[in-house]
């Protein structure tokens, strides 16, 4: 892994990708919580669609 990750640009790119993944994960979690608070039935439908 270290031999591949020797360039700084490459590491920054990986960090950016990891941050994007975190954001999309948080959005999914927040969306689930929002839908759940809206209506229990709609929450169940959203879970089935994924």
Coordinates of C-alpha atoms in Angstrom, one line a residue, residues 23-38:
X23 CA -21.4 12.6 3.1
X24 CA -23.6 10.3 1.0
X25 CA -23.8 7.9 4.0
X26 CA -24.9 10.7 6.3
X27 CA -27.5 11.8 3.7
X28 CA -28.9 8.3 3.5
X29 CA -29.1 8.0 7.3
X30 CA -30.7 11.5 7.7
X31 CA -33.2 10.7 4.9
X32 CA -34.2 7.5 6.6
X33 CA -34.7 9.3 9.9
X34 CA -36.7 12.1 8.2
X35 CA -39.0 9.6 6.4
X36 CA -39.4 7.6 9.6
X37 CA -40.5 10.7 11.5
X38 CA -42.9 11.6 8.6

